[in-house]
Tab-separated table of C-alpha atoms in Angstrom:
chain	number	residue	atom	x	y	z
A	1	MET	CA	135.782	169.597	103.967
A	2	TYR	CA	138.678	167.503	104.520
A	3	SER	CA	140.508	170.558	105.855
A	4	ILE	CA	137.966	170.618	108.167
A	5	ARG	CA	137.992	167.392	109.352
A	6	ARG	CA	141.926	167.452	109.896
A	7	TRP	CA	141.301	171.045	111.828
A	8	TRP	CA	139.173	169.422	113.535
A	9	ASP	CA	141.096	166.086	114.542
A	10	ARG	CA	144.152	168.485	115.566
A	11	HIS	CA	142.187	171.008	118.146
A	12	GLY	CA	138.903	169.371	118.588
A	13	ILE	CA	140.500	167.579	121.745
A	14	ARG	CA	141.444	171.326	122.747
A	15	ILE	CA	138.307	173.045	122.118
A	16	GLY	CA	136.413	170.340	124.491
A	17	LEU	CA	138.302	170.952	127.147
A	18	ILE	CA	138.288	174.637	126.933
A	19	CYS	CA	134.629	174.474	126.815
A	20	LEU	CA	134.355	172.021	129.375
A	21	VAL	CA	136.536	174.023	131.781
A	22	LEU	CA	134.351	177.258	131.024
A	23	GLY	CA	131.255	175.290	131.322
A	24	ALA	CA	132.086	173.865	134.733
A	25	ALA	CA	133.532	177.603	136.100
A	26	TRP	CA	130.575	179.023	134.490
A	27	GLY	CA	128.244	176.500	136.554
A	28	VAL	CA	130.310	177.082	139.706
A	29	ARG	CA	129.697	180.534	139.443
A	30	GLN	CA	125.796	180.203	138.793
A	31	THR	CA	125.366	177.796	142.066
A	32	GLN	CA	127.583	180.174	144.077
A	33	GLY	CA	130.041	178.061	144.862
A	34	GLY	CA	127.419	175.522	146.230
A	35	ALA	CA	129.193	172.514	145.583
A	36	VAL	CA	132.467	173.437	146.506
A	37	LEU	CA	131.385	174.753	149.700
A	38	GLU	CA	129.491	171.173	150.389
A	39	VAL	CA	132.957	169.605	149.775
A	40	TYR	CA	134.846	172.381	152.090
A	41	GLN	CA	132.292	171.473	154.770
A	42	TRP	CA	133.256	167.731	154.688
A	43	VAL	CA	136.591	168.062	154.771
A	44	THR	CA	136.778	170.497	157.411
A	45	ARG	CA	134.115	168.419	159.759
A	46	PRO	CA	136.736	166.297	161.625
A	47	PHE	CA	138.645	169.696	162.700
A	48	VAL	CA	135.609	171.668	163.805
A	49	GLY	CA	135.220	171.017	167.946
A	50	ARG	CA	132.363	171.355	170.186
A	51	PRO	CA	130.968	174.668	171.395
A	52	ASP	CA	132.526	174.790	175.087
A	53	GLU	CA	129.952	177.108	177.087
A	54	ALA	CA	132.932	177.531	180.287
A	55	GLN	CA	135.625	178.586	178.090
A	56	GLN	CA	133.065	181.500	176.116
A	57	ALA	CA	134.581	185.149	177.428
A	58	GLU	CA	132.240	185.768	180.713
A	59	SER	CA	132.600	189.499	180.489
A	60	VAL	CA	131.530	189.712	176.737
A	61	ARG	CA	128.247	187.697	178.128
A	62	VAL	CA	127.900	190.337	180.506
A	63	ARG	CA	128.492	193.298	178.282
A	64	GLU	CA	125.840	191.900	175.982
A	65	LEU	CA	123.355	191.412	178.802
A	66	GLU	CA	123.836	195.033	180.219
A	67	GLN	CA	122.910	196.460	176.839
A	68	ARG	CA	120.232	194.316	176.610
A	69	LEU	CA	119.074	195.589	179.759
A	70	VAL	CA	119.336	199.034	178.439
A	71	GLU	CA	117.012	198.322	175.440
A	72	LEU	CA	114.342	196.431	177.428
A	73	GLN	CA	114.260	199.157	179.937
A	74	SER	CA	114.053	201.803	176.920
A	75	GLN	CA	111.073	199.569	175.395
A	76	ASN	CA	109.688	199.447	178.544
A	77	GLN	CA	109.027	202.789	179.415
A	78	ARG	CA	107.652	203.198	175.982
A	79	LEU	CA	105.592	200.353	175.968
A	80	GLN	CA	103.517	201.914	179.208
A	81	GLU	CA	102.928	204.664	176.541
A	82	LEU	CA	101.937	202.399	174.145
A	83	LEU	CA	99.002	200.659	174.462
A	84	GLY	CA	98.900	197.476	172.681
A	85	TYR	CA	102.600	197.195	171.669
A	86	VAL	CA	103.405	193.262	171.666
A	87	ASN	CA	107.056	192.548	172.282
A	88	GLU	CA	107.873	189.043	170.347
A	89	ARG	CA	109.712	186.788	172.066
A	90	PRO	CA	112.708	185.113	170.851
A	91	THR	CA	112.878	182.001	169.283
A	92	GLU	CA	115.090	179.048	170.259
A	93	GLY	CA	118.289	179.543	168.089
A	94	VAL	CA	120.661	176.863	166.560
A	95	VAL	CA	124.041	177.152	167.352
A	96	THR	CA	126.186	176.916	164.225
A	97	PRO	CA	129.986	176.257	164.038
A	98	VAL	CA	131.950	178.906	161.773
A	99	ILE	CA	133.958	176.819	159.159
A	100	GLY	CA	135.248	179.533	156.526
A	101	ARG	CA	135.892	183.153	156.580
A	102	SER	CA	135.142	185.135	152.801
A	103	ALA	CA	137.220	183.871	149.958
A	104	ASP	CA	138.191	187.337	148.948
A	105	HIS	CA	139.380	190.332	151.175
A	106	TRP	CA	136.847	192.766	149.533
A	107	TRP	CA	133.888	191.157	151.242
A	108	GLN	CA	132.879	190.514	154.973
A	109	GLN	CA	131.644	187.169	154.949
A	110	ILE	CA	132.070	184.198	157.089
A	111	THR	CA	130.810	180.473	155.957
A	112	LEU	CA	128.744	178.065	158.350
A	113	GLY	CA	128.634	174.610	159.173
A	114	ARG	CA	124.843	173.949	158.799
A	115	GLY	CA	122.376	174.776	156.187
A	116	SER	CA	118.828	174.058	154.526
A	117	ARG	CA	119.305	170.576	156.175
A	118	ASP	CA	118.886	172.069	159.354
A	119	GLY	CA	116.284	174.142	158.528
A	120	ILE	CA	118.292	177.186	157.860
A	121	GLN	CA	117.033	179.780	155.480
A	122	VAL	CA	118.217	182.590	153.793
A	123	GLY	CA	117.550	185.311	155.716
A	124	TYR	CA	118.157	184.132	159.028
A	125	ILE	CA	119.481	186.440	161.802
A	126	VAL	CA	123.044	185.264	162.531
A	127	ALA	CA	124.402	186.185	166.349
A	128	GLY	CA	127.830	186.370	168.063
A	129	ASN	CA	128.888	186.339	171.581
A	130	GLY	CA	127.214	189.805	172.156
A	131	GLY	CA	125.597	191.077	169.596
A	132	ILE	CA	124.229	190.858	166.112
A	133	VAL	CA	126.689	189.814	163.173
A	134	GLY	CA	124.888	189.454	159.860
A	135	ARG	CA	122.448	187.708	158.351
A	136	VAL	CA	122.343	184.505	156.034
A	137	THR	CA	122.768	185.255	152.264
A	138	GLN	CA	122.591	182.015	150.889
A	139	VAL	CA	122.350	177.834	151.821
A	140	THR	CA	123.650	174.930	150.546
A	141	PRO	CA	122.507	171.379	152.216
A	142	SER	CA	125.081	171.420	154.681
A	143	THR	CA	126.566	175.115	154.347
A	144	SER	CA	125.677	178.439	154.524
A	145	ARG	CA	126.954	181.672	153.691
A	146	VAL	CA	126.699	184.933	155.838
A	147	LEU	CA	127.211	188.453	154.806
A	148	LEU	CA	128.414	189.876	158.117
A	149	ILE	CA	127.269	193.570	159.037
A	150	SER	CA	130.792	194.734	159.185
A	151	ASP	CA	130.603	194.430	155.526
A	152	PRO	CA	130.214	197.973	153.395
A	153	THR	CA	127.234	196.580	151.253
A	154	SER	CA	124.975	195.798	154.358
A	155	GLN	CA	123.122	198.644	155.797
A	156	VAL	CA	121.119	198.382	159.283
A	157	GLY	CA	118.499	200.498	160.571
A	158	VAL	CA	119.930	201.252	164.192
A	159	THR	CA	118.730	203.529	167.405
A	160	ILE	CA	120.640	204.613	170.046
A	161	SER	CA	118.800	202.389	173.148
A	162	ARG	CA	119.168	205.467	175.552
A	163	SER	CA	117.451	208.325	173.493
A	164	ARG	CA	115.650	206.311	170.539
A	165	PHE	CA	117.626	208.387	167.790
A	166	MET	CA	117.875	206.856	164.643
A	167	GLY	CA	120.342	206.196	162.171
A	168	TYR	CA	121.711	203.780	159.829
A	169	ILE	CA	125.067	201.620	160.307
A	170	ARG	CA	127.785	200.893	157.494
A	171	GLY	CA	130.494	198.873	157.514
A	172	GLN	CA	133.596	199.269	157.676
A	173	SER	CA	135.694	195.892	156.561
A	174	ALA	CA	136.577	195.798	160.408
A	175	ASN	CA	135.372	195.785	164.044
A	176	ARG	CA	134.029	199.347	163.801
A	177	VAL	CA	131.329	200.295	162.049
A	178	ILE	CA	129.814	204.108	160.902
A	179	MET	CA	126.828	205.105	162.201
A	180	GLU	CA	124.558	207.723	160.183
A	181	PHE	CA	122.052	209.333	161.863
A	182	PHE	CA	119.247	211.029	160.453
A	183	ASP	CA	118.772	214.461	162.599
A	184	LYS	CA	121.017	216.909	162.757
A	185	VAL	CA	121.614	217.071	166.219
A	186	PRO	CA	121.454	214.068	167.605
A	187	ASP	CA	121.545	213.238	171.563
A	188	VAL	CA	124.298	210.529	171.607
A	189	ARG	CA	127.160	210.215	173.977
A	190	PRO	CA	130.113	207.943	173.990
A	191	GLY	CA	129.431	204.676	175.593
A	192	ASP	CA	125.639	204.491	174.744
A	193	VAL	CA	124.195	201.399	173.748
A	194	VAL	CA	123.230	200.731	170.066
A	195	SER	CA	120.636	198.332	168.741
A	196	THR	CA	118.524	197.731	165.458
A	197	SER	CA	115.412	199.825	165.021
A	198	SER	CA	111.905	198.883	164.419
A	199	TYR	CA	112.454	200.525	160.887
A	200	SER	CA	115.321	197.824	159.564
A	201	GLN	CA	113.253	195.191	157.389
A	202	LEU	CA	116.398	193.056	157.303
A	203	PHE	CA	116.647	192.667	161.261
A	204	PRO	CA	114.123	192.721	163.843
A	205	PRO	CA	114.083	195.660	166.447
A	206	GLY	CA	115.959	195.497	169.797
A	207	LEU	CA	118.743	193.489	168.901
A	208	PRO	CA	122.226	194.397	170.609
A	209	VAL	CA	124.876	195.944	168.017
A	210	GLY	CA	127.903	197.822	169.672
A	211	ILE	CA	128.224	200.514	171.499
A	212	VAL	CA	129.060	204.342	170.693
A	213	GLU	CA	132.999	204.996	170.503
A	214	SER	CA	133.207	208.544	169.295
A	215	ILE	CA	130.789	210.973	167.635
A	216	ASN	CA	131.732	213.541	164.860
A	217	LEU	CA	128.545	216.147	164.765
A	218	ASN	CA	130.221	218.409	162.293
A	219	LYS	CA	130.040	215.510	159.140
A	220	SER	CA	128.413	216.574	156.300
A	221	PRO	CA	125.423	215.764	155.185
A	222	ALA	CA	124.331	213.765	158.647
A	223	PRO	CA	126.425	213.171	161.912
A	224	GLU	CA	128.298	210.366	162.276
A	225	ALA	CA	129.347	208.085	165.029
A	226	VAL	CA	131.825	204.900	165.219
A	227	ILE	CA	130.301	202.034	166.691
A	228	GLU	CA	132.088	199.435	167.988
A	229	LEU	CA	130.605	195.864	167.557
A	230	SER	CA	130.092	194.003	170.628
A	231	ALA	CA	130.890	190.659	169.268
A	232	PRO	CA	134.373	189.746	168.260
A	233	ILE	CA	133.791	189.765	164.279
A	234	SER	CA	137.155	189.117	163.453
A	235	HIS	CA	137.500	185.714	165.509
A	236	LEU	CA	134.138	184.305	165.622
A	237	GLU	CA	134.154	180.359	166.380
A	238	TRP	CA	130.551	179.553	166.942
A	239	VAL	CA	127.527	181.765	166.334
A	240	ILE	CA	123.342	181.181	166.819
A	241	LEU	CA	121.177	181.298	164.240
A	242	TYR	CA	117.585	182.884	164.446
A	243	PRO	CA	114.680	182.812	162.573
A	244	ASN	CA	113.842	186.008	160.911
A	245	SER	CA	110.419	186.805	161.117
A	246	THR	CA	110.399	190.500	159.537
A	247	VAL	CA	111.582	189.196	156.550
A	248	GLU	CA	109.135	186.507	155.897
A	249	GLU	CA	106.275	189.213	156.163
A	250	SER	CA	107.840	191.522	153.494
A	251	GLY	CA	109.216	189.134	151.082
A	252	THR	CA	113.095	188.284	149.900
A	253	SER	CA	113.201	189.720	146.385
A	254	GLU	CA	115.736	192.623	147.269
A	255	PRO	CA	116.200	192.795	150.871
A	256	LEU	CA	119.095	194.903	150.920
A	257	SER	CA	117.973	197.536	148.535
A	258	GLN	CA	114.698	197.719	150.457
A	259	ASP	CA	116.141	198.564	153.699
A	260	SER	CA	118.481	201.174	152.404
A	261	GLN	CA	115.668	202.629	150.257
A	262	SER	CA	113.255	202.279	153.656
A	263	ALA	CA	116.336	204.370	155.546
A	264	GLU	CA	116.320	207.053	152.736
A	265	GLY	CA	112.920	207.355	153.020
A	266	PHE	CA	112.878	207.740	156.705
A	267	THR	CA	115.837	210.528	156.252
A	268	GLU	CA	113.180	212.496	153.578
A	269	GLU	CA	110.414	212.476	156.215
A	270	GLU	CA	112.883	213.292	159.367
A	271	ARG	CA	114.301	216.324	157.158
A	272	LEU	CA	110.935	217.692	156.006
B	1	MET	CA	160.474	158.118	144.040
B	2	THR	CA	160.015	161.124	141.289
B	3	ASN	CA	161.847	158.471	139.083
B	4	LEU	CA	159.337	155.546	140.008
B	5	SER	CA	156.701	157.639	139.068
B	6	ILE	CA	157.833	158.929	136.017
B	7	LYS	CA	158.477	155.230	134.575
B	8	ASN	CA	155.135	154.404	136.059
B	9	LEU	CA	153.522	157.446	133.756
B	10	SER	CA	155.536	156.498	130.399
B	11	GLN	CA	154.439	152.961	130.444
B	12	LEU	CA	150.660	154.622	130.620
B	13	HIS	CA	148.597	154.598	127.529
B	14	PRO	CA	149.230	158.509	126.282
B	15	ASN	CA	145.526	159.336	126.182
B	16	THR	CA	145.168	157.857	130.309
B	17	ARG	CA	148.171	159.748	130.959
B	18	ARG	CA	146.437	163.438	129.624
B	19	MET	CA	143.542	161.974	131.736
B	20	TRP	CA	146.021	161.743	134.730
B	21	ASP	CA	147.389	165.696	133.715
B	22	TRP	CA	144.251	166.968	133.522
B	23	ALA	CA	142.959	165.443	136.651
B	24	VAL	CA	145.850	166.764	138.680
B	25	THR	CA	145.292	170.188	137.467
B	26	ALA	CA	141.737	169.840	138.399
B	27	GLY	CA	142.697	168.819	141.746
B	28	SER	CA	145.322	171.548	142.327
B	29	VAL	CA	142.734	174.120	141.323
B	30	LEU	CA	140.184	172.493	143.783
B	31	LEU	CA	142.679	172.300	146.734
B	32	CYS	CA	143.692	176.072	145.958
B	33	LEU	CA	139.730	176.725	146.264
B	34	LEU	CA	139.077	174.466	149.758
B	35	ILE	CA	142.221	176.885	151.005
B	36	LEU	CA	140.502	180.115	150.400
B	37	PRO	CA	138.373	180.172	152.633
B	38	THR	CA	140.617	178.883	155.797
B	39	ARG	CA	142.261	181.263	157.770
B	40	LEU	CA	145.433	178.446	159.255
B	41	PRO	CA	147.778	180.404	161.445
B	42	GLY	CA	150.570	181.648	159.729
B	43	MET	CA	148.755	182.437	156.560
B	44	GLU	CA	147.016	185.843	157.866
B	45	LEU	CA	148.040	189.175	157.934
B	46	LEU	CA	145.757	192.080	158.963
B	47	GLN	CA	143.280	189.762	158.278
B	48	VAL	CA	143.960	189.213	154.923
B	49	ALA	CA	144.736	185.410	153.356
B	50	PRO	CA	147.149	184.854	150.354
B	51	ASN	CA	145.140	185.070	147.226
B	52	TRP	CA	145.551	181.416	146.033
B	53	LEU	CA	143.729	181.666	142.734
B	54	LEU	CA	146.132	184.674	141.829
B	55	ILE	CA	149.041	181.996	142.689
B	56	TRP	CA	147.803	179.759	140.650
B	57	VAL	CA	147.026	181.672	137.640
B	58	VAL	CA	150.074	182.984	137.583
B	59	ALA	CA	152.214	179.421	137.922
B	60	TRP	CA	149.788	178.200	135.002
B	61	SER	CA	150.752	181.083	132.976
B	62	VAL	CA	153.970	181.752	133.335
B	63	LYS	CA	155.276	179.079	130.662
B	64	ARG	CA	151.862	178.964	128.584
B	65	THR	CA	150.794	181.145	125.800
B	66	VAL	CA	148.707	184.211	126.244
B	67	PHE	CA	145.340	182.486	125.309
B	68	GLN	CA	146.203	179.242	127.666
B	69	GLY	CA	146.638	182.356	130.298
B	70	ALA	CA	143.846	184.306	129.466
B	71	ILE	CA	141.265	181.202	129.596
B	72	ALA	CA	142.584	180.254	133.204
B	73	GLY	CA	141.874	183.486	134.443
B	74	LEU	CA	138.670	183.560	132.800
B	75	ALA	CA	137.624	179.981	134.492
B	76	LEU	CA	139.134	180.768	138.085
B	77	GLY	CA	137.879	184.230	137.873
B	78	LEU	CA	133.972	182.650	137.316
B	79	ILE	CA	134.644	180.306	140.273
B	80	GLN	CA	135.783	182.857	142.703
B	81	ASP	CA	132.937	184.915	141.621
B	82	GLY	CA	130.659	182.152	142.598
B	83	MET	CA	132.633	181.942	146.165
B	84	THR	CA	131.995	185.481	146.932
B	85	SER	CA	129.941	187.902	144.859
B	86	PRO	CA	129.595	188.193	141.037
B	87	GLU	CA	129.573	192.272	141.068
B	88	PRO	CA	132.553	193.826	140.617
B	89	THR	CA	133.769	190.552	139.098
B	90	HIS	CA	137.226	188.660	139.209
B	91	VAL	CA	137.051	187.408	136.170
B	92	LEU	CA	138.845	190.944	134.538
B	93	SER	CA	141.667	191.086	137.164
B	94	LEU	CA	142.343	187.398	136.850
B	95	ALA	CA	142.182	187.288	133.295
B	96	ILE	CA	144.470	190.374	132.974
B	97	VAL	CA	146.948	188.603	135.148
B	98	GLY	CA	147.050	185.558	133.103
B	99	ILE	CA	147.681	187.476	129.928
B	100	PHE	CA	150.443	189.718	131.425
B	101	THR	CA	152.138	186.986	133.250
B	102	ALA	CA	152.216	184.858	129.746
B	103	ARG	CA	153.163	188.046	128.075
B	104	LEU	CA	156.528	188.171	130.173
B	105	GLN	CA	158.408	185.395	128.462
B	106	LYS	CA	160.219	184.635	131.860
B	107	GLN	CA	162.796	182.020	130.435
B	108	ARG	CA	163.615	185.109	128.331
B	109	TYR	CA	164.238	187.642	130.601
B	110	ILE	CA	164.681	186.517	134.025
B	111	LYS	CA	166.314	183.542	135.195
B	112	GLU	CA	164.282	180.385	136.321
B	113	ASP	CA	163.732	180.549	140.570
B	114	PHE	CA	161.383	180.694	143.486
B	115	ILE	CA	162.272	184.560	143.893
B	116	SER	CA	161.406	185.489	140.173
B	117	ILE	CA	157.842	183.649	140.466
B	118	ALA	CA	157.465	185.446	144.140
B	119	LEU	CA	158.399	189.151	142.653
B	120	ILE	CA	155.897	188.337	139.292
B	121	VAL	CA	153.209	187.306	141.822
B	122	PHE	CA	153.974	190.317	144.087
B	123	GLY	CA	153.050	192.606	141.485
B	124	MET	CA	150.283	190.459	140.027
B	125	ALA	CA	148.203	190.698	143.533
B	126	VAL	CA	149.099	194.568	143.883
B	127	LEU	CA	147.744	194.762	139.944
B	128	ALA	CA	144.431	192.627	140.639
B	129	GLU	CA	143.498	194.524	143.331
B	130	THR	CA	143.808	197.860	141.598
B	131	ILE	CA	141.820	196.380	138.932
B	132	ILE	CA	138.961	195.359	141.534
B	133	ALA	CA	139.359	198.519	143.459
B	134	ILE	CA	138.973	200.410	140.231
B	135	GLN	CA	135.634	198.486	139.104
B	136	PHE	CA	134.310	199.418	142.805
B	137	SER	CA	135.515	203.184	141.795
B	138	PHE	CA	133.115	203.016	138.624
B	139	HIS	CA	130.503	201.662	140.809
B	140	SER	CA	130.383	204.341	143.291
B	141	PHE	CA	130.813	207.138	140.330
B	142	GLY	CA	127.049	206.119	138.992
B	143	ARG	CA	125.347	206.980	142.202
B	144	ASP	CA	124.887	209.925	144.430
B	145	ALA	CA	126.400	209.963	148.143
B	146	SER	CA	123.809	208.722	150.035
B	147	GLU	CA	123.579	205.147	147.766
B	148	ALA	CA	126.843	204.560	147.046
B	149	GLN	CA	127.925	201.691	149.175
B	150	ARG	CA	131.592	202.454	149.578
B	151	THR	CA	132.842	206.065	148.773
B	152	LEU	CA	136.125	206.741	146.804
B	153	SER	CA	138.538	207.584	149.801
B	154	GLU	CA	137.260	204.478	151.448
B	155	ILE	CA	137.863	202.421	148.727
B	156	TRP	CA	141.474	203.616	147.712
B	157	ILE	CA	142.412	203.319	152.100
B	158	TYR	CA	140.968	200.061	151.912
B	159	HIS	CA	143.083	198.867	148.483
B	160	GLN	CA	146.440	200.483	150.138
B	161	ARG	CA	146.134	197.854	153.242
B	162	ILE	CA	144.931	194.819	151.399
B	163	ALA	CA	146.807	195.409	148.158
B	164	LEU	CA	150.154	195.465	150.234
B	165	SER	CA	149.126	192.683	152.566
B	166	SER	CA	147.498	190.604	150.116
B	167	ALA	CA	150.762	190.912	147.997
B	168	ILE	CA	153.354	190.204	150.802
B	169	LEU	CA	151.646	187.163	152.020
B	170	SER	CA	150.696	185.757	148.439
B	171	SER	CA	154.430	186.418	147.164
B	172	LEU	CA	155.544	184.121	150.416
B	173	TRP	CA	153.274	181.274	149.355
B	174	ALA	CA	153.724	181.566	145.584
B	175	PRO	CA	156.437	178.650	145.715
B	176	ALA	CA	154.250	176.057	147.762
B	177	VAL	CA	151.640	176.121	144.767
B	178	TYR	CA	154.233	176.568	142.116
B	179	TYR	CA	157.070	173.997	142.745
B	180	PRO	CA	154.885	171.058	142.562
B	181	LEU	CA	152.891	172.122	140.013
B	182	ASN	CA	155.725	173.248	137.654
B	183	ARG	CA	157.481	169.839	138.445
B	184	TRP	CA	154.421	167.831	137.495
B	185	TRP	CA	154.155	169.982	134.501
B	186	GLU	CA	157.783	169.983	133.630
B	187	GLN	CA	157.497	165.735	133.789
B	188	MET	CA	153.963	165.644	131.796
B	189	SER	CA	156.038	167.912	128.547
B	190	GLU	CA	159.068	165.372	128.582
B	191	LEU	CA	157.152	162.540	128.382
B	192	GLU	CA	154.835	163.997	125.476
B	193	GLN	CA	158.345	165.280	123.757
B	194	PRO	CA	159.031	162.003	122.012
B	195	GLN	CA	155.484	160.786	121.280
B	196	THR	CA	155.016	163.625	118.700
């Protein structure tokens, strides 16, 4: 008994400290670093400027509008064929500063300076100047974390706006993403506009994504195209957050796997 | 200035001083965590930033036991998992870095200076990225091609790029973390000596 007591006197503080440190670290992990992000937002608040509308590159804006136009023209044609198809009007977005990038190089994430206090929820769509950027995966009271579409784990169902051929994009950790087609011989040309498809459960259809840069039709099992994202994903300073209607309907339990599953289900159908 | 602070610290009660020691250590970890998501000019190479937590683990483990190195790696790995994504885990890479750095027994083989710290950080950064890449590879083995989010070739091409740039940047920035922390811990252990 006495020896245990003496051992405890000698090592008790150290064991207590180790437990404290590991407990705190575990807490940070379970809360997804929420406390750290709150402190980070508080520290960086003085350095975040205001959005300067005039400074935003005009050519990028024009490109976005052009892409939307192509998308709308194509959609319009289909509307004339499909009676009763109702297009949802885009809702007002929240302009938000980007306060941080991902804390590791293997993940493509950004941290935004607004959170649940401003009404942001998990699943919100994040758009940059020119097209979609990603979606909100985690929210703290005043920050939110965004998984970019350039991350290899985010797969988005997309369509070629001109010919309506479907596929999905996989991130490549850079400003280029790979689009895999569901068809063996898709009608696609370099310069075609790519937008989100109605098969994507994470993003509403018709949002601009990027432009086809090059095509590899011989790729197995499916043809691939390299898409240049239209939003400047590596140097974003301000983004716009939109509420996502598609997620609210389908539920947010396992959104990522749902999306890839639905994409695969579609592949099966197409091949049959 | 340092003499003054030493005098002030030596006048404190040993327990208060230990509290200060732990507060400074925890504060330095918090500082590393806060620098982690920023991309200040000059801290970026091919969109890769220094791995501050790895630098901290190396600075901590260089003059400590294997067990202490492993605990530090474990704790910081858990925190980094929270900051990014828990799968694959950073715990493994940072704990192994802590253990290896403590095993090096730097005092015996290598002269104490910035260059050797930078070299150790360089090697450990490559090791840590390799461990993460291996974990990603295991993940991709379990699934078929359509389900795998990263293919093997993608993982290892990406690994080359970030292992090199992260190692270069981390080793260049290592003295900025190591020098003040090492100085603080040295002073603390000097003050601790006559007491025990």
